[in-house]
GROMACS .gro file of C-alpha atoms in nm:
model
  229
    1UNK     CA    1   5.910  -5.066  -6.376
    2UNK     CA    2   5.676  -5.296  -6.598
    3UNK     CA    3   5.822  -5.580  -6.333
    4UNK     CA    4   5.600  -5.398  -6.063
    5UNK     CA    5   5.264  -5.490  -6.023
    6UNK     CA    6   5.030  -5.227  -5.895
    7UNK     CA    7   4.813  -5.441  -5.642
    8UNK     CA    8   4.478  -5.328  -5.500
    9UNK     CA    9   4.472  -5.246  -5.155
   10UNK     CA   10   4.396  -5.517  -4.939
   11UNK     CA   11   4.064  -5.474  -4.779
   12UNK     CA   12   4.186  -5.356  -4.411
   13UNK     CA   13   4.401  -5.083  -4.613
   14UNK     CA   14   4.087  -4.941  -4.738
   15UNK     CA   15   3.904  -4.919  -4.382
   16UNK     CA   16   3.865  -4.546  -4.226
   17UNK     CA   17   4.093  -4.439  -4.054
   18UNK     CA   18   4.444  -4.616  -4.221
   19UNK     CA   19   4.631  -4.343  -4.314
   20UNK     CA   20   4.749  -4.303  -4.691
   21UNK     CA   21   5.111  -4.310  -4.544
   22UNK     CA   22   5.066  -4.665  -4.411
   23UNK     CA   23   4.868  -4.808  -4.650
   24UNK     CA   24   5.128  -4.725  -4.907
   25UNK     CA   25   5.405  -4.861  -4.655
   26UNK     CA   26   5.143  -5.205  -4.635
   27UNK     CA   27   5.191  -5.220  -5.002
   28UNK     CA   28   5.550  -5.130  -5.116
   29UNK     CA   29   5.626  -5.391  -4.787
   30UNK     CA   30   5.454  -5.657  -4.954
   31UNK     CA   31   5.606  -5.612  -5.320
   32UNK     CA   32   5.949  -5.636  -5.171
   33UNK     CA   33   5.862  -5.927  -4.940
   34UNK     CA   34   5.716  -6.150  -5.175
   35UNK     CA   35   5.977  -6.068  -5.457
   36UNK     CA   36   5.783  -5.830  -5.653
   37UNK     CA   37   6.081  -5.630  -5.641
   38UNK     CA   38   6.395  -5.860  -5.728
   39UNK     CA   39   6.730  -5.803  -5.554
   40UNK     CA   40   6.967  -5.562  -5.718
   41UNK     CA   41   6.636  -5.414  -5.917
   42UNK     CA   42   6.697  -5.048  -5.919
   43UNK     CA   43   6.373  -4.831  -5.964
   44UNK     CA   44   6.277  -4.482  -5.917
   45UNK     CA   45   6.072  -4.273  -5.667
   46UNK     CA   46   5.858  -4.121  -5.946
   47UNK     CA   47   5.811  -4.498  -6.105
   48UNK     CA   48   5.693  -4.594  -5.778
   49UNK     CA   49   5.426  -4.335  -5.711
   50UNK     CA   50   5.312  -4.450  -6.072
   51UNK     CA   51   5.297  -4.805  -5.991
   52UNK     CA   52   5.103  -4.795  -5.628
   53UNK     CA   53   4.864  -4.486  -5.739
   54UNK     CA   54   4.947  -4.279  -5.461
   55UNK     CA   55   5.132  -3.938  -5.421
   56UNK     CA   56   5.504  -3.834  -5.354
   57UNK     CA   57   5.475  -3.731  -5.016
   58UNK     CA   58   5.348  -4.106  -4.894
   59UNK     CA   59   5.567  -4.329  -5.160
   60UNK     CA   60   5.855  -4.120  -4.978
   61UNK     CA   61   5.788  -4.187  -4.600
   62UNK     CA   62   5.739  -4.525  -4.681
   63UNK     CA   63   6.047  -4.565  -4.875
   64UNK     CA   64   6.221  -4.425  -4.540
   65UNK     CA   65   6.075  -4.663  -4.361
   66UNK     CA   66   6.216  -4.959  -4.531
   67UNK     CA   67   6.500  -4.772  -4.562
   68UNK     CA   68   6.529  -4.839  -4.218
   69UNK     CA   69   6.414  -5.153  -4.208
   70UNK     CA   70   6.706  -5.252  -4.415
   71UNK     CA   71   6.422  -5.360  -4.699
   72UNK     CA   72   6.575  -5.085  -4.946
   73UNK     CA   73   6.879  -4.914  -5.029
   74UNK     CA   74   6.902  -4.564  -5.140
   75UNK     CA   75   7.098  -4.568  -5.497
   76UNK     CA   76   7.150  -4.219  -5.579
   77UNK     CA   77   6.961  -4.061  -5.825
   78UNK     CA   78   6.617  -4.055  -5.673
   79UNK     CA   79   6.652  -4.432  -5.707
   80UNK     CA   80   6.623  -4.706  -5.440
   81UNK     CA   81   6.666  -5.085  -5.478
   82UNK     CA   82   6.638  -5.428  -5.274
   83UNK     CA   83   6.962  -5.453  -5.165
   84UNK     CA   84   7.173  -5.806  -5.281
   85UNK     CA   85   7.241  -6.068  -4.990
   86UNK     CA   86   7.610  -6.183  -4.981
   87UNK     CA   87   7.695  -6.500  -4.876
   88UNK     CA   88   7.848  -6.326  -4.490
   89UNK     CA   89   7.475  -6.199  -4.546
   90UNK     CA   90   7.311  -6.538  -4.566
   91UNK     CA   91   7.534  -6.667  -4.287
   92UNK     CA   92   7.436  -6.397  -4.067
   93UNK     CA   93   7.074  -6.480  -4.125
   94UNK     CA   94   7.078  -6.840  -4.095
   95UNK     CA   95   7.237  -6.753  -3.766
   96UNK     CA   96   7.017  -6.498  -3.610
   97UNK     CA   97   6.688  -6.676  -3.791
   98UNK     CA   98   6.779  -7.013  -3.585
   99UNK     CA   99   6.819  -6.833  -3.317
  100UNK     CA  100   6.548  -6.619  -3.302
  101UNK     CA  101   6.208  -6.764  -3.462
  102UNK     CA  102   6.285  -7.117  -3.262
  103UNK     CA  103   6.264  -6.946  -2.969
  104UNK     CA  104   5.951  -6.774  -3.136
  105UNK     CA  105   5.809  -7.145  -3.201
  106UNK     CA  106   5.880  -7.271  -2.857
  107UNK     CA  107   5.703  -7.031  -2.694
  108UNK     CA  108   5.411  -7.076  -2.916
  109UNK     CA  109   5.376  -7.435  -2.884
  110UNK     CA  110   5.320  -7.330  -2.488
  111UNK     CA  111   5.013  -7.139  -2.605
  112UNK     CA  112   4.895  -7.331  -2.856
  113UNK     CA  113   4.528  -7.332  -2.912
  114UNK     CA  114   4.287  -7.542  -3.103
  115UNK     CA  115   4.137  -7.268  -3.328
  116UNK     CA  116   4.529  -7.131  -3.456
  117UNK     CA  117   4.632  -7.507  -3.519
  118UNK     CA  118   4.352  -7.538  -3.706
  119UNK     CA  119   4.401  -7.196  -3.907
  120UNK     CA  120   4.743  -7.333  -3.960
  121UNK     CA  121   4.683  -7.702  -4.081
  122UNK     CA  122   4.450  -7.476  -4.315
  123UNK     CA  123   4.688  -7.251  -4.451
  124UNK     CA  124   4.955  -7.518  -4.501
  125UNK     CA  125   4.668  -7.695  -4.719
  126UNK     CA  126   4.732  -7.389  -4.926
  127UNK     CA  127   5.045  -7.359  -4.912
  128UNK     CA  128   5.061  -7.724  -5.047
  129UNK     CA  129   4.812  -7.669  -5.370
  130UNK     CA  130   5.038  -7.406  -5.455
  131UNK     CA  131   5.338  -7.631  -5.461
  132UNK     CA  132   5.156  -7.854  -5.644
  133UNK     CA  133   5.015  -7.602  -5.937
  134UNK     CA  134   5.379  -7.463  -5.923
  135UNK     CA  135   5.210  -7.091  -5.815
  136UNK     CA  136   5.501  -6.947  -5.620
  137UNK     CA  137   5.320  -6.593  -5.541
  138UNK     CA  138   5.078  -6.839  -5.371
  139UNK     CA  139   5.369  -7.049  -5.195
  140UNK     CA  140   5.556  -6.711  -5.082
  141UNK     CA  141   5.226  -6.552  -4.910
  142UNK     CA  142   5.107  -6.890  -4.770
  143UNK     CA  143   5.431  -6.961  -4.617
  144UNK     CA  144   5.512  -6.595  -4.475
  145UNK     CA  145   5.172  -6.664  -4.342
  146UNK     CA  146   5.222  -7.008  -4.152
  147UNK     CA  147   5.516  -6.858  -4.034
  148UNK     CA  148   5.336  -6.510  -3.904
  149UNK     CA  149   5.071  -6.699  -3.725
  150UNK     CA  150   5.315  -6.892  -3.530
  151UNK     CA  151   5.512  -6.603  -3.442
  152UNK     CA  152   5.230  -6.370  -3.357
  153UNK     CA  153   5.098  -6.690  -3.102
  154UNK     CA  154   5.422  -6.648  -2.890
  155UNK     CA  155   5.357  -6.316  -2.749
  156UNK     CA  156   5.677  -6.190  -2.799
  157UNK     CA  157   5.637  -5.864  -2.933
  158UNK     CA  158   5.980  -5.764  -2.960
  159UNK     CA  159   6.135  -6.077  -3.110
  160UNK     CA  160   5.852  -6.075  -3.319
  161UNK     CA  161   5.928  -5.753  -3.448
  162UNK     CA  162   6.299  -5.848  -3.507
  163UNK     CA  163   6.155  -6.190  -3.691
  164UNK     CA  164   5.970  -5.962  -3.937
  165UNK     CA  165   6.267  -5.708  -4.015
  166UNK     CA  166   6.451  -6.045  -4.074
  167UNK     CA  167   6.221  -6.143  -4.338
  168UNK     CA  168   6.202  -5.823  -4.559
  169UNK     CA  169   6.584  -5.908  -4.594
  170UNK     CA  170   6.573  -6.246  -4.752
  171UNK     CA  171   6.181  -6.279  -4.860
  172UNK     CA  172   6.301  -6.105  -5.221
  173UNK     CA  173   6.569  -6.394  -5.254
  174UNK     CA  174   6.301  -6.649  -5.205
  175UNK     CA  175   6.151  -6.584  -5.542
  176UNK     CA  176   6.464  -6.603  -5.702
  177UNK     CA  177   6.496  -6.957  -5.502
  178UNK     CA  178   6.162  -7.066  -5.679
  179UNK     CA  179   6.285  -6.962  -6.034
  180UNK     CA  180   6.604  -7.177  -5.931
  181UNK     CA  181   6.495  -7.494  -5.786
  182UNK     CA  182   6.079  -7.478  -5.868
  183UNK     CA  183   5.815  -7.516  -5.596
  184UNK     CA  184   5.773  -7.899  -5.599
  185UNK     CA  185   6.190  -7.869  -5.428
  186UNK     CA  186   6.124  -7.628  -5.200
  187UNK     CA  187   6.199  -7.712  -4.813
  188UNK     CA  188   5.870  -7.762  -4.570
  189UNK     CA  189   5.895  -7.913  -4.314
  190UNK     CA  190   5.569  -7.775  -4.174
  191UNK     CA  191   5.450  -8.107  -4.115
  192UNK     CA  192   5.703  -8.167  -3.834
  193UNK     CA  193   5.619  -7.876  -3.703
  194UNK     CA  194   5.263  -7.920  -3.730
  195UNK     CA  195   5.253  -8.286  -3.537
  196UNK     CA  196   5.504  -8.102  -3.278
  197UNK     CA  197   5.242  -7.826  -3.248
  198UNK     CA  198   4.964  -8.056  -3.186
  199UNK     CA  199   5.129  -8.260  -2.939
  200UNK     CA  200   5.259  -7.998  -2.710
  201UNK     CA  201   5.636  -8.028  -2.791
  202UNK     CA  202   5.797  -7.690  -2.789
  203UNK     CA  203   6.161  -7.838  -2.851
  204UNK     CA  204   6.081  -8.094  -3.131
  205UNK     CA  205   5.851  -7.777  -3.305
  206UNK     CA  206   6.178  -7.528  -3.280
  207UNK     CA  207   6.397  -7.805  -3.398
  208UNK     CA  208   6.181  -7.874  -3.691
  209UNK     CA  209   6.191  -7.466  -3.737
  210UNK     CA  210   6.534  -7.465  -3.702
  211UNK     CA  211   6.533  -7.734  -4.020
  212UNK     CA  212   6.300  -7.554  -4.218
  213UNK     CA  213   6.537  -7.256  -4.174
  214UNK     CA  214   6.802  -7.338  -4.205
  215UNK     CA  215   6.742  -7.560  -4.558
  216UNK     CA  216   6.543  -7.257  -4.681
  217UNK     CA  217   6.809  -7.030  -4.616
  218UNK     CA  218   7.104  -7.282  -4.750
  219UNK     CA  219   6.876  -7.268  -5.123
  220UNK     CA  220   6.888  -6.879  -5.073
  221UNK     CA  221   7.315  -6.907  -5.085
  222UNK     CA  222   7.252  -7.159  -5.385
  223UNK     CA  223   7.042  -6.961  -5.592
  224UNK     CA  224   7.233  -6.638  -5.536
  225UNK     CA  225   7.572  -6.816  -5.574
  226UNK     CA  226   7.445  -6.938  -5.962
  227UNK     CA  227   7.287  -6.613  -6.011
  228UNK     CA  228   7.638  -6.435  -6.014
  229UNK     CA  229   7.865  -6.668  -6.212
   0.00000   0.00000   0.00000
């Protein structure tokens, strides 16, 4: 449990009105999608409640949640852990993620606007300077975040929604990924995506998603193949 870091809520987990149920859910989410919580890492209800500060009754609906989400798995034992992607796994994602958050990016090159290209062209500045000073919590948040931001511009609720499950099930292995290969040899290939943004062209910005997926997700099978021999 030492591994888990008990974050401070984020400001809009504070405001009135967020229930203690969610904003526990908010957290937990975001331990497990940035890697917090490595795959195969077994921990205990009671260790969790410990870590986040809160009380059984919220730690518990929240763990159902993700249960369902596919985030956790339920060990036995009043223990739950981030399950371990196979390699059928990692083929399955690399399928459905092509598939899936291209589409995403095609529709939100047809909405584009000046102010989100600009957010984005921002946040991959981030993303970059963490690269650079080899910060992967940065790198993980900045890039779930480019990738959010393009998503949410699609208005496509429901394949949004699907595009965010996805990611609880492989963002743990991305940490493992940076402990394999560093930051500096990580895939991006924002910058495609980026020019393709600007210039209006929804197939060359879902191709250049397709890339970044599918070279993000062969580094996943890499990492997780070395990991078990």
């Amino acid at each position: 449990m030492d591994l888990i870091k008990n974050r401070a809520a984020k400001p809009q987990d504070s405001a009135a009105g967020v229930p203690a149920h969610e904003q526990v859910y908010r957290r937990l989410r975001a331990q497990i999608l940035f890697g917090e919580l490595a795959p195969g890492q077994a921990v205990t209800i009671q260790g969790l409640t410990e870590s986040l500060g809160a009380g059984m009754t919220p730690v518990r609906e929240a763990i159902r949640r993700l249960i369902s989400d596919g985030a956790l798995v339920f060990q036995g034992n009043r223990r739950v852990s981030v399950p371990l992607l196979t390699r059928e796994d990692v083929e399955e994602l690399i399928y459905v993620r092509k598939s899936i958050e291209s589409e995403l990016t095609r529709r939100a090159t047809r909405q584009m606007d000046p102010d989100t290209l600009a957010r984005l062209v921002e946040i991959d500045g981030h993303l970059d300077a963490a690269i650079e000073a080899g910060d992967v919590g940065g790198y993980l948040e900045r890039n779930h975040e480019f990738h959010e931001l393009i998503y949410a511009r699609a208005g496509a609720p429901i394949m949004t929604d699907l595009a965010d499950r996805l990611w609880l099930r492989f963002g743990p292995s991305l940490r493992v990924v940076c402990g394999r290969f560093g930051t500096q040899n990580l895939p991006d290939r924002h910058k495609d995506m980026l020019r393709a943004l600007e210039a209006g062209d929804a197939e060359a910005a879902a191709h250049a998603m397709e890339q970044d997926v599918e070279q993000g997700m062969q580094m996943v099978a890499e990492a997780l193949a070395a990991r078990r021999s």
